[in-house]
Tab-separated table of C-alpha atoms in Angstrom:
chain	number	residue	atom	x	y	z
A	1	MET	CA	0.000	0.000	0.000
A	2	ASN	CA	1.543	3.302	-1.117
A	3	VAL	CA	1.478	6.615	0.724
A	4	PHE	CA	-1.332	8.022	-1.425
A	5	ALA	CA	-3.548	5.009	-0.673
A	6	VAL	CA	-2.966	5.483	3.070
A	7	PHE	CA	-3.782	9.188	2.681
A	8	GLN	CA	-7.050	8.290	0.938
A	9	ILE	CA	-8.032	5.927	3.742
A	10	VAL	CA	-7.219	8.436	6.500
A	11	ILE	CA	-9.060	11.310	4.807
A	12	SER	CA	-12.029	9.068	4.071
A	13	ALA	CA	-12.133	7.827	7.675
A	14	LEU	CA	-12.165	11.413	8.964
A	15	LEU	CA	-14.953	12.244	6.529
A	16	GLY	CA	-16.839	9.152	7.666
A	17	ALA	CA	-16.601	10.193	11.322
A	18	CYS	CA	-18.063	13.597	10.418
A	19	LEU	CA	-20.834	11.984	8.383
A	20	GLY	CA	-21.594	9.612	11.234
A	21	SER	CA	-21.897	12.551	13.631
A	22	PHE	CA	-24.161	14.404	11.204
A	23	LEU	CA	-26.390	11.389	10.502
A	24	ASN	CA	-26.804	10.866	14.240
A	25	VAL	CA	-28.341	14.337	14.408
A	26	VAL	CA	-30.459	13.769	11.288
A	27	ALA	CA	-31.845	10.476	12.598
A	28	HIS	CA	-32.537	11.685	16.132
A	29	ARG	CA	-34.201	14.934	15.119
A	30	SER	CA	-36.230	13.259	12.362
A	31	VAL	CA	-37.569	10.753	14.873
A	32	GLU	CA	-38.536	13.623	17.200
A	33	GLY	CA	-40.103	15.593	14.333
A	34	ARG	CA	-37.569	18.410	14.598
A	35	CYS	CA	-35.638	20.180	11.837
A	36	TRP	CA	-32.093	18.973	11.259
A	37	TRP	CA	-31.266	21.728	8.786
A	38	GLY	CA	-31.169	25.518	9.044
A	39	LYS	CA	-30.021	27.490	12.082
A	40	GLU	CA	-31.075	25.097	14.848
A	41	ARG	CA	-28.015	24.326	16.984
A	42	SER	CA	-27.069	21.182	18.859
A	43	VAL	CA	-27.808	21.271	22.591
A	44	CYS	CA	-27.189	19.053	25.598
A	45	GLU	CA	-30.147	16.718	26.048
A	46	SER	CA	-29.837	16.990	29.842
A	47	CYS	CA	-29.614	20.746	30.472
A	48	GLY	CA	-30.426	22.288	27.082
A	49	LYS	CA	-27.119	24.169	26.900
A	50	GLU	CA	-26.077	25.077	23.358
A	51	LEU	CA	-22.971	23.115	22.484
A	52	ALA	CA	-19.815	24.944	21.416
A	53	ALA	CA	-17.791	23.935	18.390
A	54	ILE	CA	-15.156	22.272	20.580
A	55	GLU	CA	-17.865	19.977	21.965
A	56	LEU	CA	-18.869	18.797	18.512
A	57	ILE	CA	-15.588	17.393	17.187
A	58	PRO	CA	-16.318	13.832	16.032
A	59	LEU	CA	-14.652	11.113	18.156
A	60	VAL	CA	-12.423	13.595	20.022
A	61	SER	CA	-15.024	15.569	21.999
A	62	TRP	CA	-16.772	12.552	23.504
A	63	LEU	CA	-13.457	11.049	24.605
A	64	LEU	CA	-12.042	14.275	26.055
A	65	GLN	CA	-15.257	14.963	27.966
A	66	LYS	CA	-15.433	11.318	29.100
A	67	GLY	CA	-18.978	11.070	27.793
A	68	ARG	CA	-20.213	13.984	29.925
A	69	CYS	CA	-21.643	17.441	29.220
A	70	ARG	CA	-19.163	20.233	30.009
A	71	GLY	CA	-21.956	22.338	31.441
A	72	CYS	CA	-24.065	20.104	33.688
A	73	GLY	CA	-21.987	16.938	33.786
A	74	GLY	CA	-24.897	14.937	32.438
A	75	LYS	CA	-24.158	11.693	30.638
A	76	VAL	CA	-23.873	11.858	26.839
A	77	SER	CA	-25.058	8.657	25.190
A	78	PRO	CA	-22.205	6.467	23.899
A	79	ARG	CA	-24.330	6.015	20.788
A	80	TYR	CA	-22.840	9.225	19.384
A	81	PHE	CA	-19.288	7.953	19.724
A	82	ILE	CA	-20.173	4.458	18.458
A	83	VAL	CA	-21.859	5.781	15.311
A	84	GLU	CA	-18.900	8.070	14.611
A	85	VAL	CA	-16.567	5.075	14.913
A	86	VAL	CA	-18.811	3.049	12.595
A	87	GLY	CA	-18.846	5.924	10.101
A	88	ALA	CA	-15.061	6.253	10.193
A	89	ALA	CA	-14.589	2.496	9.751
A	90	ALA	CA	-17.122	2.284	6.915
A	91	ALA	CA	-15.630	5.183	4.949
A	92	GLY	CA	-12.064	4.004	5.548
A	93	LEU	CA	-12.921	0.525	4.300
A	94	MET	CA	-14.648	1.936	1.206
A	95	ALA	CA	-11.505	3.948	0.381
A	96	TRP	CA	-9.316	0.885	0.991
A	97	ARG	CA	-11.494	-1.231	-1.292
A	98	TRP	CA	-12.211	1.205	-4.134
A	99	GLY	CA	-9.848	4.167	-3.847
A	100	PHE	CA	-11.150	7.583	-4.865
A	101	SER	CA	-13.360	6.577	-7.808
A	102	TRP	CA	-16.981	6.563	-8.943
A	103	ALA	CA	-17.340	3.143	-7.311
A	104	TYR	CA	-16.144	4.715	-4.056
A	105	ALA	CA	-18.726	7.510	-4.346
A	106	LEU	CA	-21.477	4.988	-5.073
A	107	SER	CA	-20.490	2.767	-2.150
A	108	MET	CA	-20.375	5.770	0.192
A	109	VAL	CA	-23.912	6.744	-0.794
A	110	GLY	CA	-25.092	3.201	-0.129
A	111	ALA	CA	-23.150	2.689	3.108
A	112	PHE	CA	-24.249	5.934	4.748
A	113	GLY	CA	-27.768	5.746	3.332
A	114	LEU	CA	-28.124	2.359	5.015
A	115	LEU	CA	-26.518	3.687	8.206
A	116	LEU	CA	-29.025	6.548	8.435
A	117	ASN	CA	-31.981	4.222	8.006
A	118	ALA	CA	-30.465	1.753	10.470
A	119	LEU	CA	-30.346	4.530	13.089
A	120	THR	CA	-34.005	5.492	12.703
A	121	ASP	CA	-35.078	1.843	12.642
A	122	TYR	CA	-33.061	1.082	15.775
A	123	GLU	CA	-34.504	4.058	17.642
A	124	THR	CA	-38.197	3.777	16.740
A	125	ARG	CA	-38.580	0.802	14.347
A	126	ASP	CA	-39.414	3.343	11.621
A	127	VAL	CA	-37.884	3.655	8.145
A	128	PHE	CA	-38.302	7.088	6.575
A	129	ASP	CA	-39.285	6.691	2.934
A	130	MET	CA	-37.664	10.007	1.989
A	131	PHE	CA	-34.249	8.766	3.152
A	132	ALA	CA	-34.589	5.546	1.160
A	133	LEU	CA	-35.754	7.548	-1.869
A	134	ALA	CA	-32.825	9.976	-1.570
A	135	MET	CA	-30.373	7.067	-1.469
A	136	GLY	CA	-31.960	5.532	-4.577
A	137	ILE	CA	-31.959	8.792	-6.558
A	138	CYS	CA	-28.314	9.514	-5.689
A	139	GLY	CA	-27.372	5.947	-6.600
A	140	LEU	CA	-29.044	6.087	-10.003
A	141	PHE	CA	-27.496	9.493	-10.698
A	142	LEU	CA	-23.981	8.215	-10.001
A	143	ARG	CA	-24.652	5.157	-12.157
A	144	ILE	CA	-25.083	7.468	-15.153
A	145	PHE	CA	-21.306	7.842	-15.217
A	146	GLY	CA	-21.027	4.080	-15.674
A	147	GLY	CA	-23.133	4.083	-18.813
A	148	GLY	CA	-26.527	2.747	-19.811
A	149	ASP	CA	-25.873	-0.803	-18.595
A	150	ALA	CA	-25.029	0.483	-15.122
A	151	VAL	CA	-28.279	2.482	-14.961
A	152	ILE	CA	-30.308	-0.521	-16.120
A	153	ASP	CA	-28.608	-2.678	-13.493
A	154	GLY	CA	-29.593	-0.110	-10.861
A	155	LEU	CA	-33.214	-0.011	-12.036
A	156	ILE	CA	-33.431	-3.790	-11.942
A	157	GLY	CA	-31.869	-3.618	-8.477
A	158	VAL	CA	-34.717	-1.315	-7.383
A	159	ALA	CA	-37.292	-3.816	-8.659
A	160	VAL	CA	-35.529	-6.802	-7.076
A	161	GLY	CA	-34.946	-5.097	-3.708
A	162	TRP	CA	-38.488	-3.779	-3.440
A	163	GLY	CA	-39.982	-6.988	-4.820
A	164	LEU	CA	-38.225	-9.219	-2.291
A	165	PHE	CA	-39.789	-7.409	0.624
A	166	ALA	CA	-43.123	-6.952	-1.123
A	167	VAL	CA	-43.403	-10.736	-1.332
A	168	ILE	CA	-42.397	-11.134	2.327
A	169	ILE	CA	-44.914	-8.470	3.433
A	170	LEU	CA	-47.737	-10.077	1.482
A	171	VAL	CA	-46.917	-13.587	2.681
A	172	SER	CA	-46.541	-12.466	6.301
A	173	ARG	CA	-49.744	-10.392	6.056
A	174	GLY	CA	-48.198	-7.213	7.335
A	175	GLY	CA	-45.611	-8.773	9.619
A	176	MET	CA	-43.091	-6.402	8.060
A	177	GLY	CA	-43.556	-2.763	7.067
A	178	TRP	CA	-43.464	-1.282	3.573
A	179	GLY	CA	-40.689	1.012	4.739
A	180	ASP	CA	-38.341	-1.972	4.603
A	181	ALA	CA	-39.356	-2.552	0.979
A	182	CYS	CA	-38.669	1.104	0.119
A	183	LEU	CA	-35.307	0.891	1.833
A	184	MET	CA	-34.255	-2.218	-0.084
A	185	GLY	CA	-35.457	-0.611	-3.301
A	186	GLY	CA	-33.234	2.401	-2.628
A	187	ALA	CA	-30.320	0.133	-1.751
A	188	GLY	CA	-30.957	-1.846	-4.935
A	189	ALA	CA	-30.408	1.301	-7.005
A	190	VAL	CA	-26.928	1.550	-5.512
A	191	LEU	CA	-26.039	-2.144	-5.416
A	192	GLY	CA	-27.515	-3.456	-8.673
A	193	TRP	CA	-29.629	-6.594	-8.745
A	194	LYS	CA	-26.952	-9.246	-8.160
A	195	MET	CA	-25.357	-7.386	-5.265
A	196	THR	CA	-28.822	-6.691	-3.843
A	197	LEU	CA	-29.538	-10.408	-3.640
A	198	PHE	CA	-26.151	-10.992	-2.006
A	199	ALA	CA	-26.664	-8.138	0.487
A	200	PHE	CA	-30.152	-9.430	1.304
A	201	TYR	CA	-28.797	-12.912	1.970
A	202	MET	CA	-25.976	-11.623	4.163
A	203	GLY	CA	-28.368	-9.316	6.030
A	204	ILE	CA	-30.795	-12.153	6.757
A	205	MET	CA	-27.923	-14.351	7.958
A	206	ALA	CA	-26.673	-11.539	10.210
A	207	GLY	CA	-30.217	-10.985	11.480
A	208	GLY	CA	-30.601	-14.670	12.318
A	209	GLY	CA	-27.356	-14.621	14.273
A	210	GLY	CA	-28.344	-11.416	16.073
A	211	ILE	CA	-31.762	-12.761	17.055
A	212	ALA	CA	-30.218	-16.003	18.304
A	213	TRP	CA	-27.787	-13.995	20.461
A	214	LEU	CA	-30.607	-11.867	21.896
A	215	MET	CA	-32.624	-14.994	22.690
A	216	LEU	CA	-29.666	-16.577	24.475
A	217	ARG	CA	-29.302	-13.418	26.580
A	218	GLY	CA	-33.014	-13.443	27.371
A	219	LYS	CA	-33.652	-10.079	25.678
A	220	ILE	CA	-36.360	-11.587	23.488
A	221	LYS	CA	-38.432	-14.745	23.745
A	222	TRP	CA	-39.816	-16.959	21.010
A	223	GLY	CA	-43.487	-16.312	20.311
A	224	ARG	CA	-43.721	-13.184	22.483
A	225	GLY	CA	-44.074	-10.867	19.502
A	226	ASP	CA	-41.035	-8.707	20.213
A	227	SER	CA	-40.254	-6.111	17.549
A	228	ILE	CA	-36.770	-6.556	16.070
A	229	PRO	CA	-35.088	-3.782	14.035
A	230	LEU	CA	-34.113	-5.427	10.739
A	231	VAL	CA	-32.423	-2.536	8.945
A	232	PRO	CA	-29.190	-2.617	11.018
A	233	TYR	CA	-28.680	-6.206	9.856
A	234	LEU	CA	-29.501	-5.309	6.254
A	235	ALA	CA	-26.984	-2.461	6.536
A	236	ALA	CA	-24.365	-4.950	7.701
A	237	GLY	CA	-25.193	-7.154	4.718
A	238	GLY	CA	-24.863	-4.156	2.428
A	239	MET	CA	-21.436	-3.340	3.849
A	240	VAL	CA	-20.264	-6.895	3.197
A	241	ALA	CA	-21.578	-6.613	-0.358
A	242	PHE	CA	-19.704	-3.347	-0.962
A	243	LEU	CA	-16.457	-4.798	0.332
A	244	CYS	CA	-16.372	-8.314	-1.104
A	245	GLY	CA	-19.573	-8.837	-3.091
A	246	PRO	CA	-17.941	-8.709	-6.554
A	247	GLN	CA	-15.327	-11.289	-5.573
A	248	VAL	CA	-17.908	-13.635	-4.040
A	249	LEU	CA	-20.182	-13.372	-7.065
A	250	SER	CA	-17.202	-13.977	-9.359
A	251	VAL	CA	-16.297	-17.162	-7.452
A	252	ILE	CA	-19.910	-18.338	-7.571
A	253	GLY	CA	-20.008	-17.669	-11.315
A	254	LEU	CA	-16.807	-19.615	-11.909
A	255	ARG	CA	-18.079	-22.530	-9.813
A	256	PHE	CA	-21.350	-22.579	-11.713
A	257	GLN	CA	-19.532	-22.471	-15.046
A	258	HIS	CA	-17.339	-25.379	-13.916
A	259	PHE	CA	-20.382	-27.464	-12.949
A	260	VAL	CA	-22.090	-26.719	-16.270
A	261	GLN	CA	-18.998	-27.683	-18.238
A	262	ALA	CA	-18.779	-30.889	-16.207
A	263	GLY	CA	-22.335	-31.776	-17.204
A	264	TRP	CA	-24.008	-30.940	-13.878
A	265	PRO	CA	-26.915	-31.221	-13.184
A	266	TRP	CA	-27.924	-32.738	-16.503
């Protein structure tokens, strides 16, 4: 890895930490029905004190203040620091995988679009359609630079992502919300149809593991009807797809071609 590649990763990680901090605000205020744009300033949730710039430095401020408000000493949720770390890691990994390219821009849109929706789903079990739509529109726009085939792949990804959840919703008779279908449609615009299927599979596998862990810890019980946020697991599946999806699909394709040439299954 050369010096320029390391520079790309570091700069991207710093950008990701800032985006994580910003999306935390967007998600929290959207859930509360407050504006996250304009002149409204960030305040301490305990005492209402307006936060200074030095208190809003991603990663650094929370650590220096030991998770406490400088004014009242009230506890600041570790969620802010965790999401900033996740944002830094996600952006750094995207730069490591793709470098500064159109693929990097597309993966950043998908990764942070999924992160934003994961935050709202985790907090209130709600997926905001406008966030999923914004991710899809940005994804299709960036695909224009890849040519007509890339745009078509994105459009098919929208249909596949939305269709998967539409089938699940209809079969489960409303056991899952249409917001999840909108989200997967938006992600499909970024991922394309093959990567959407892979991300969906990985997300469901991650969700199964997460639910099993929660059941072992006694947080949820089988048949009790507990509501489980699914989007964080789908976001994890999407991240795996961005990082290694093309390689996995290539291996699967080569294996399939080998079986066909060997006369399987005919």
